[in-house]
mmCIF file of C-alpha atoms in Angstrom:
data_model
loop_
_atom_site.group_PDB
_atom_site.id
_atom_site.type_symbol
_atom_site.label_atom_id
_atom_site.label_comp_id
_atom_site.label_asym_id
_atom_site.label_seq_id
_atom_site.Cartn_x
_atom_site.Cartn_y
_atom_site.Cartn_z
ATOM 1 C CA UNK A 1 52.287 -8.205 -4.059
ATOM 2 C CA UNK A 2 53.396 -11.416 -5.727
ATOM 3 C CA UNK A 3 51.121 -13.375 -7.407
ATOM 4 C CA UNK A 4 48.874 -16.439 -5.332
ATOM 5 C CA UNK A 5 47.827 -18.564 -8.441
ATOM 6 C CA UNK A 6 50.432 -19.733 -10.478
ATOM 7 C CA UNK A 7 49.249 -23.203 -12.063
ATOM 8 C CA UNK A 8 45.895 -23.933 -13.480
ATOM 9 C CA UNK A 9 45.992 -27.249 -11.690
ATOM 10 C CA UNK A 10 46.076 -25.403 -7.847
ATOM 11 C CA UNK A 11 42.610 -26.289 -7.975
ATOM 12 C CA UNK A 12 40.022 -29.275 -6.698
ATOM 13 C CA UNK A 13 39.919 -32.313 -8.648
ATOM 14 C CA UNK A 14 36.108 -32.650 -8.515
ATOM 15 C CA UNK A 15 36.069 -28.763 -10.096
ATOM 16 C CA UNK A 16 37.862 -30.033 -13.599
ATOM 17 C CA UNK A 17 35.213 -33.159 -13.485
ATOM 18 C CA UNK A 18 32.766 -30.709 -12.970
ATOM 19 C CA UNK A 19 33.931 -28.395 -15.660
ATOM 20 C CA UNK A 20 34.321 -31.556 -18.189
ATOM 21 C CA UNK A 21 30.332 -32.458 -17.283
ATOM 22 C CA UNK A 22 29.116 -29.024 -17.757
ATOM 23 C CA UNK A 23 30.995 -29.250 -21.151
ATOM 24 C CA UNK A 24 29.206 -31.936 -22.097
ATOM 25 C CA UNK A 25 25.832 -31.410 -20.843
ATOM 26 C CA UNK A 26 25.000 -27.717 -20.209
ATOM 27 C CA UNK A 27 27.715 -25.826 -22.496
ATOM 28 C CA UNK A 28 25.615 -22.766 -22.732
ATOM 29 C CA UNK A 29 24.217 -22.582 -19.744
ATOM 30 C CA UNK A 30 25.358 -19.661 -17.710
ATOM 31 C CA UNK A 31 25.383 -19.347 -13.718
ATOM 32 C CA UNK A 32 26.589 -16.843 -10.681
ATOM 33 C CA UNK A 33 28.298 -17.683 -8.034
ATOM 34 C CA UNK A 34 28.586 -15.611 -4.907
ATOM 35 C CA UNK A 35 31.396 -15.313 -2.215
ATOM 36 C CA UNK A 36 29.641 -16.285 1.180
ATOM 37 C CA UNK A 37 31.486 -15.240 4.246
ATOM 38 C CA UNK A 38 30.406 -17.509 7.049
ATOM 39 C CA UNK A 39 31.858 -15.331 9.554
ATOM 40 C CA UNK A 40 31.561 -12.567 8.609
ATOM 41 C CA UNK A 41 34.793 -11.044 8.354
ATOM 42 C CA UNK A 42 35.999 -7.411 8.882
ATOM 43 C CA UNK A 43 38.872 -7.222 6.108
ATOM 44 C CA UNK A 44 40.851 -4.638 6.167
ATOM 45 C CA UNK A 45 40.803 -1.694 4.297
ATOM 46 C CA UNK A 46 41.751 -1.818 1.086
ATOM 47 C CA UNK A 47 41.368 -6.290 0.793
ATOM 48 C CA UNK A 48 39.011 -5.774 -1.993
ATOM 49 C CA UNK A 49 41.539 -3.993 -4.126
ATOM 50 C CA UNK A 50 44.217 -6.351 -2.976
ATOM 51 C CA UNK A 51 41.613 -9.033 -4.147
ATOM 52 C CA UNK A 52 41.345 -6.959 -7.819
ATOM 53 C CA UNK A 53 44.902 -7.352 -8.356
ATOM 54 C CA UNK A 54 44.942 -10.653 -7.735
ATOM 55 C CA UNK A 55 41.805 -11.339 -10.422
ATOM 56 C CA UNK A 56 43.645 -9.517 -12.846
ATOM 57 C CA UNK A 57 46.479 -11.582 -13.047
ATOM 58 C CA UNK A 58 44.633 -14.730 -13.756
ATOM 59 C CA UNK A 59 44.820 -14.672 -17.668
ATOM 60 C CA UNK A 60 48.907 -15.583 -17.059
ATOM 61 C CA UNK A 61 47.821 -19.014 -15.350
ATOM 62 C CA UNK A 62 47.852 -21.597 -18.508
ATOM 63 C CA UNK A 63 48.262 -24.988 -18.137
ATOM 64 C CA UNK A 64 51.702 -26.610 -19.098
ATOM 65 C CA UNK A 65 52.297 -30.016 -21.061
ATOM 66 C CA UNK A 66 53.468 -31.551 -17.410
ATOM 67 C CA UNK A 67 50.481 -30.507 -15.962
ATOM 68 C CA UNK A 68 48.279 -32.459 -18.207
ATOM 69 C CA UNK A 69 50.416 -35.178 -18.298
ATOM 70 C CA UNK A 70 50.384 -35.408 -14.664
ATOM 71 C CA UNK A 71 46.480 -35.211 -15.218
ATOM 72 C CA UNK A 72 46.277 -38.371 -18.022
ATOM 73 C CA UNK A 73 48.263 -40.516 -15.369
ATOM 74 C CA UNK A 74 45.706 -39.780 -12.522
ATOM 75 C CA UNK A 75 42.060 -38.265 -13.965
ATOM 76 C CA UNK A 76 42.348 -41.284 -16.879
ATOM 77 C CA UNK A 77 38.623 -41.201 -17.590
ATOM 78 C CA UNK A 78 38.560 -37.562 -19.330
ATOM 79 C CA UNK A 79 38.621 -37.787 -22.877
ATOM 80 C CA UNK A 80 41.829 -36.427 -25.405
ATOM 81 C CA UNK A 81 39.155 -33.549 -26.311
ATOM 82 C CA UNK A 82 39.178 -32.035 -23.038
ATOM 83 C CA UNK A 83 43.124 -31.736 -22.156
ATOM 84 C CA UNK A 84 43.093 -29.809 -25.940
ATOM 85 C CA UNK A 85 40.142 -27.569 -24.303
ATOM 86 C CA UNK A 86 42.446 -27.106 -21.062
ATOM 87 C CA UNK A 87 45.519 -25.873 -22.954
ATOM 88 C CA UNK A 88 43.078 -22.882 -24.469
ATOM 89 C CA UNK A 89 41.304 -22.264 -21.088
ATOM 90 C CA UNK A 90 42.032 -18.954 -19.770
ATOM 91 C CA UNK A 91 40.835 -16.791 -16.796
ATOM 92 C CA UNK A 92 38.407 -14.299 -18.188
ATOM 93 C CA UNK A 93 38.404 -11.348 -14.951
ATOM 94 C CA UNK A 94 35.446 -9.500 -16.400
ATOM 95 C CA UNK A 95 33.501 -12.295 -15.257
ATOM 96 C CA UNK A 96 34.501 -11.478 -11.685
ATOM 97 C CA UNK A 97 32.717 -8.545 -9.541
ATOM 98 C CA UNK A 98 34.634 -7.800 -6.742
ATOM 99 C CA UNK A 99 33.861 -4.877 -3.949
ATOM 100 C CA UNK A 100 34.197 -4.012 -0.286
ATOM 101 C CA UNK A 101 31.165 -2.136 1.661
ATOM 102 C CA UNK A 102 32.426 0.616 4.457
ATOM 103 C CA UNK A 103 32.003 -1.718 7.433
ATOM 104 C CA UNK A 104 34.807 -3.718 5.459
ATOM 105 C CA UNK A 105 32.497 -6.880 4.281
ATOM 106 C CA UNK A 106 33.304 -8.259 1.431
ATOM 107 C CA UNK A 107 31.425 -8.862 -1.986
ATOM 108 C CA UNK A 108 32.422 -10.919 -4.582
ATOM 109 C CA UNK A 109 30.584 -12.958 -7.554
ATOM 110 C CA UNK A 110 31.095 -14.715 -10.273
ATOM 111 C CA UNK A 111 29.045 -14.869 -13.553
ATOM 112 C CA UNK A 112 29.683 -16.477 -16.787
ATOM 113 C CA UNK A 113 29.574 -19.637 -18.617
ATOM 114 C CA UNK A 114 29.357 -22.401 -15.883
ATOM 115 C CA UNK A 115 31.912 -24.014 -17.629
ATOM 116 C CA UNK A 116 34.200 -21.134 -17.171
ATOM 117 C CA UNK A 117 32.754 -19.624 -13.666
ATOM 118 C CA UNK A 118 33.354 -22.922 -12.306
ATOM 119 C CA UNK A 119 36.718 -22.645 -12.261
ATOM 120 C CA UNK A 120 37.007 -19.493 -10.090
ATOM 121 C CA UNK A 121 35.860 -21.031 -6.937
ATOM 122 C CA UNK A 122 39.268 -22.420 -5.333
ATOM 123 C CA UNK A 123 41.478 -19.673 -6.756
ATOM 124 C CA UNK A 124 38.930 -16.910 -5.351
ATOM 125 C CA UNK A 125 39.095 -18.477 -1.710
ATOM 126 C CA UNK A 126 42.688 -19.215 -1.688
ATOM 127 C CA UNK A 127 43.478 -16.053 -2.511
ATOM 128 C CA UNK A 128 41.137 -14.783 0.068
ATOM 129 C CA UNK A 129 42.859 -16.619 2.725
ATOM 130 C CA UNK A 130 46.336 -16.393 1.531
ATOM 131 C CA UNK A 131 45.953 -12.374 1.355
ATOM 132 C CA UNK A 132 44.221 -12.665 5.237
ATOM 133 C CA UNK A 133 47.352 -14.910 6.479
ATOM 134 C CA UNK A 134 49.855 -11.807 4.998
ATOM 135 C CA UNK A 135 47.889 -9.094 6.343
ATOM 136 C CA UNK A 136 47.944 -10.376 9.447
ATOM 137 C CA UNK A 137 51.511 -11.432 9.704
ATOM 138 C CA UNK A 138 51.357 -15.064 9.946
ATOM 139 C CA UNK A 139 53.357 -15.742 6.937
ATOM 140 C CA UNK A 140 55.933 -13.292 8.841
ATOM 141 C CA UNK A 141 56.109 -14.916 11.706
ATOM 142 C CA UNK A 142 55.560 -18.614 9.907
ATOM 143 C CA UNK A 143 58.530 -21.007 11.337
ATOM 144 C CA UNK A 144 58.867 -23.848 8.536
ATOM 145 C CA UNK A 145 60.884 -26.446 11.050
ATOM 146 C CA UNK A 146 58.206 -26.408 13.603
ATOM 147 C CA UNK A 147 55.643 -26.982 11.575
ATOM 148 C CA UNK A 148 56.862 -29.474 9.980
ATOM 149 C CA UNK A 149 57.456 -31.438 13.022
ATOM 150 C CA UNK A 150 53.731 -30.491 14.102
ATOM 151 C CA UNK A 151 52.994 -31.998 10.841
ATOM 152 C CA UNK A 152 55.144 -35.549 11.538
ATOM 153 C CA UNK A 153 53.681 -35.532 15.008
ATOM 154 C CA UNK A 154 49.584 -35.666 13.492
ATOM 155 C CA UNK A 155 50.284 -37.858 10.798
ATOM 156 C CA UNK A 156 51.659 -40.256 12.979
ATOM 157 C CA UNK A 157 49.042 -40.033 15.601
ATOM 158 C CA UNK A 158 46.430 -40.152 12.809
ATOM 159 C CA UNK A 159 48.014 -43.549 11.154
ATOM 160 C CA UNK A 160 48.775 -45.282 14.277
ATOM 161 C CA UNK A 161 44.844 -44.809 15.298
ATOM 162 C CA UNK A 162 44.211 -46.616 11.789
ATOM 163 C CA UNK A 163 42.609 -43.419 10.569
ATOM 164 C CA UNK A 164 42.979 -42.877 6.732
ATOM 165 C CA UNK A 165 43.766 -38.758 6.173
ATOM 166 C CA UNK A 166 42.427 -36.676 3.505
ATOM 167 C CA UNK A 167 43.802 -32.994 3.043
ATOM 168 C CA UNK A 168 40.727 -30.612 1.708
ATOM 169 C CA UNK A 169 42.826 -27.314 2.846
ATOM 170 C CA UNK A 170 43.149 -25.251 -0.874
ATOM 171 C CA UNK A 171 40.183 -22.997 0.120
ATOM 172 C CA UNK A 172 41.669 -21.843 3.735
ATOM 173 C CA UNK A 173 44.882 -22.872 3.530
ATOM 174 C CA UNK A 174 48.143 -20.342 5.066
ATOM 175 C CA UNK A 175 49.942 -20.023 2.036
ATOM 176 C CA UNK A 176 50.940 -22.765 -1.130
ATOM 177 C CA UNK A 177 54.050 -23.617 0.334
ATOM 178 C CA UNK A 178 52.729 -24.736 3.547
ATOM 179 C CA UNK A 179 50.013 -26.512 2.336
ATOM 180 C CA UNK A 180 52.446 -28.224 0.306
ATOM 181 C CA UNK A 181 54.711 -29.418 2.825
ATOM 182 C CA UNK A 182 52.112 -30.721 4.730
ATOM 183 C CA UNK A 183 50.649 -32.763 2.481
ATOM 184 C CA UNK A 184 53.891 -33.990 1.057
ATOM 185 C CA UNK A 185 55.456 -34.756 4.929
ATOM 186 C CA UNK A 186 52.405 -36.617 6.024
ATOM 187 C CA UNK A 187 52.460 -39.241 2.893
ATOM 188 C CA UNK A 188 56.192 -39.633 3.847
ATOM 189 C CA UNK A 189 55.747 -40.636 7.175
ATOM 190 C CA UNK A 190 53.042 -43.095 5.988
ATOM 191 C CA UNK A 191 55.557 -44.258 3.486
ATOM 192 C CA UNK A 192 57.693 -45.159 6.580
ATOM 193 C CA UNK A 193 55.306 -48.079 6.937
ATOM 194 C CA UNK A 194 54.969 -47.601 10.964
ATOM 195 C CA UNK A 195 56.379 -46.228 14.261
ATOM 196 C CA UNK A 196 58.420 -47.330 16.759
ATOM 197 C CA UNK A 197 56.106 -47.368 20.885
ATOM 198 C CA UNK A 198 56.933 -46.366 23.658
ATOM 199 C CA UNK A 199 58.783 -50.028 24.814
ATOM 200 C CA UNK A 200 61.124 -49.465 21.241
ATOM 201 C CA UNK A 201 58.739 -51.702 19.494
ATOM 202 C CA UNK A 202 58.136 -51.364 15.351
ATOM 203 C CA UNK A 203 54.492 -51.413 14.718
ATOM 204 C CA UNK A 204 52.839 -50.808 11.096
ATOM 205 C CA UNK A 205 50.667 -48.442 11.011
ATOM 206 C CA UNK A 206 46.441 -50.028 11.387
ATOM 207 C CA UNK A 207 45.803 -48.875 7.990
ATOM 208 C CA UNK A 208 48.815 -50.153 5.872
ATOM 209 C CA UNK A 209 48.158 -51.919 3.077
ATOM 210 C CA UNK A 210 45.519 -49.355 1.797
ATOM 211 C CA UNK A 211 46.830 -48.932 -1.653
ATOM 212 C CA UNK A 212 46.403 -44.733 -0.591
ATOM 213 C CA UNK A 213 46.173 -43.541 3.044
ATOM 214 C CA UNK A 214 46.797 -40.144 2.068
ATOM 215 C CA UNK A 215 44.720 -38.474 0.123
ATOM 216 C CA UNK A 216 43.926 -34.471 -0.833
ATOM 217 C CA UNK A 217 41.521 -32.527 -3.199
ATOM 218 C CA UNK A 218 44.237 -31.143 -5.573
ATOM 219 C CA UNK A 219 45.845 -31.928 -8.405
ATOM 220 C CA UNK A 220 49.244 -29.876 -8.644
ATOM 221 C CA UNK A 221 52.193 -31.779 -9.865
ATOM 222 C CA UNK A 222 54.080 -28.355 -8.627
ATOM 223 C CA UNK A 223 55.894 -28.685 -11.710
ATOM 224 C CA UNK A 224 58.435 -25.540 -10.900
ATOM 225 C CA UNK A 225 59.302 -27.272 -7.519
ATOM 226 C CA UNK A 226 60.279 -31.215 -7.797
ATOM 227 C CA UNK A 227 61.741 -33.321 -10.676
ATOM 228 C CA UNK A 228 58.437 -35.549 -9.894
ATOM 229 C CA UNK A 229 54.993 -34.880 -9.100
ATOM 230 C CA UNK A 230 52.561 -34.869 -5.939
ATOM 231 C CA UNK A 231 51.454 -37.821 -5.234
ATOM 232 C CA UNK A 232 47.534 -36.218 -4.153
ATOM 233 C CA UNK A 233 44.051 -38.311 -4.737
ATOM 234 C CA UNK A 234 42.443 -37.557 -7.444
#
């Protein structure tokens, strides 16, 4: 199976501030973390191997030059010292514990360095649900067209109700790609300024103005996939 992580910046923003606190304050300090299924999910057999593979392919995730430049330009306030940490940073999978019980729950935790087993959170949970999604055929079956109209269609309703959006999708999200279009098709139809009513009338939207209407938890400049980067909250 291909692999689900491919930058070290398809991640939250708040879990590199974290990371650059616990540097500062608590850099031996060492934690676990433990996957919590609110649902309680019967994964199929065989997820928690699927789930292995995925772990072990971590250590090829580095951070690239345009990532942290990207980074500089919108997360100003970390210091030189901790982009030079980033380009060393590397997924260590002995720190993850990963297992499946016969009833097909599954078990996974993270210990380490907080530091270091702070960064596993998103990338654990996206791969969760992006492994889910495939299993069960929705990536299969996954029409791009319509859902980007679906997407059009709620950011305009949400803008024209002068509602400001906010995309916090990484840990549940179908797959990168939609998740990406998404995000990227709702700040263009805010870009459009407004929407024409039902009487052929332009209105702007109630909210624009707001120097950012759209906003997400990432911070991928998806540097393989545009000459310029996301333009996501940080």
């Amino acid at each position: 199976m291909r692999q689900i992580i491919n930058h070290l910046t398809d991640n939250d923003a708040y879990t590199f501030s974290c990371q650059y606190y616990v540097l500062q304050t608590y850099p031996r300090a060492e934690v676990e973390y433990t996957f919590f299924d609110r649902n309680g999910t019967i994964y199929p057999k065989g997820f928690g191997e699927l789930v292995k593979e995925q772990i072990g392919l971590m250590p090829h995730v580095m951070i690239t030059e345009e990532e942290i430049a990207f980074m500089k330009r919108r997360m100003y306030y970390l210091p030189e010292w901790y982009f030079t940490f980033l380009r060393g940073y590397r997924f260590d999978p002995h720190e993850v514990s990963v297992s499946q019980d016969e009833t097909g729950h599954l078990d996974i935790s993270v210990r380490g360095k907080w530091y270091s087993a702070i960064m596993w959170e998103m990338p654990i949970l996206s791969i969760v649900s992006e492994l889910m999604h495939n299993l069960r055929g929705d990536i299969r079956r996954y029409n791009p067209e319509r859902e980007q109209l679906r997407a059009e269609a709620k950011a305009r309703k949400i803008f024209s109700n002068g509602l400001i959006l906010s995309d916090m999708g990484t840990r549940r999200r179908l797959s990168f790609d939609h998740q990406e279009m998404v995000v990227r098709t709702m700040k263009a139809v805010y870009e459009q300024g407004g929407y024409d009513d039902d009487n052929g009338h332009h209105l702007d939207w109630a909210v624009y103005g707001h120097e950012q209407c759209v906003s997400g938890d990432e911070v991928r400049p998806y540097s393989d996939r545009h000459d310029e980067p996301s333009d996501h909250r940080i």
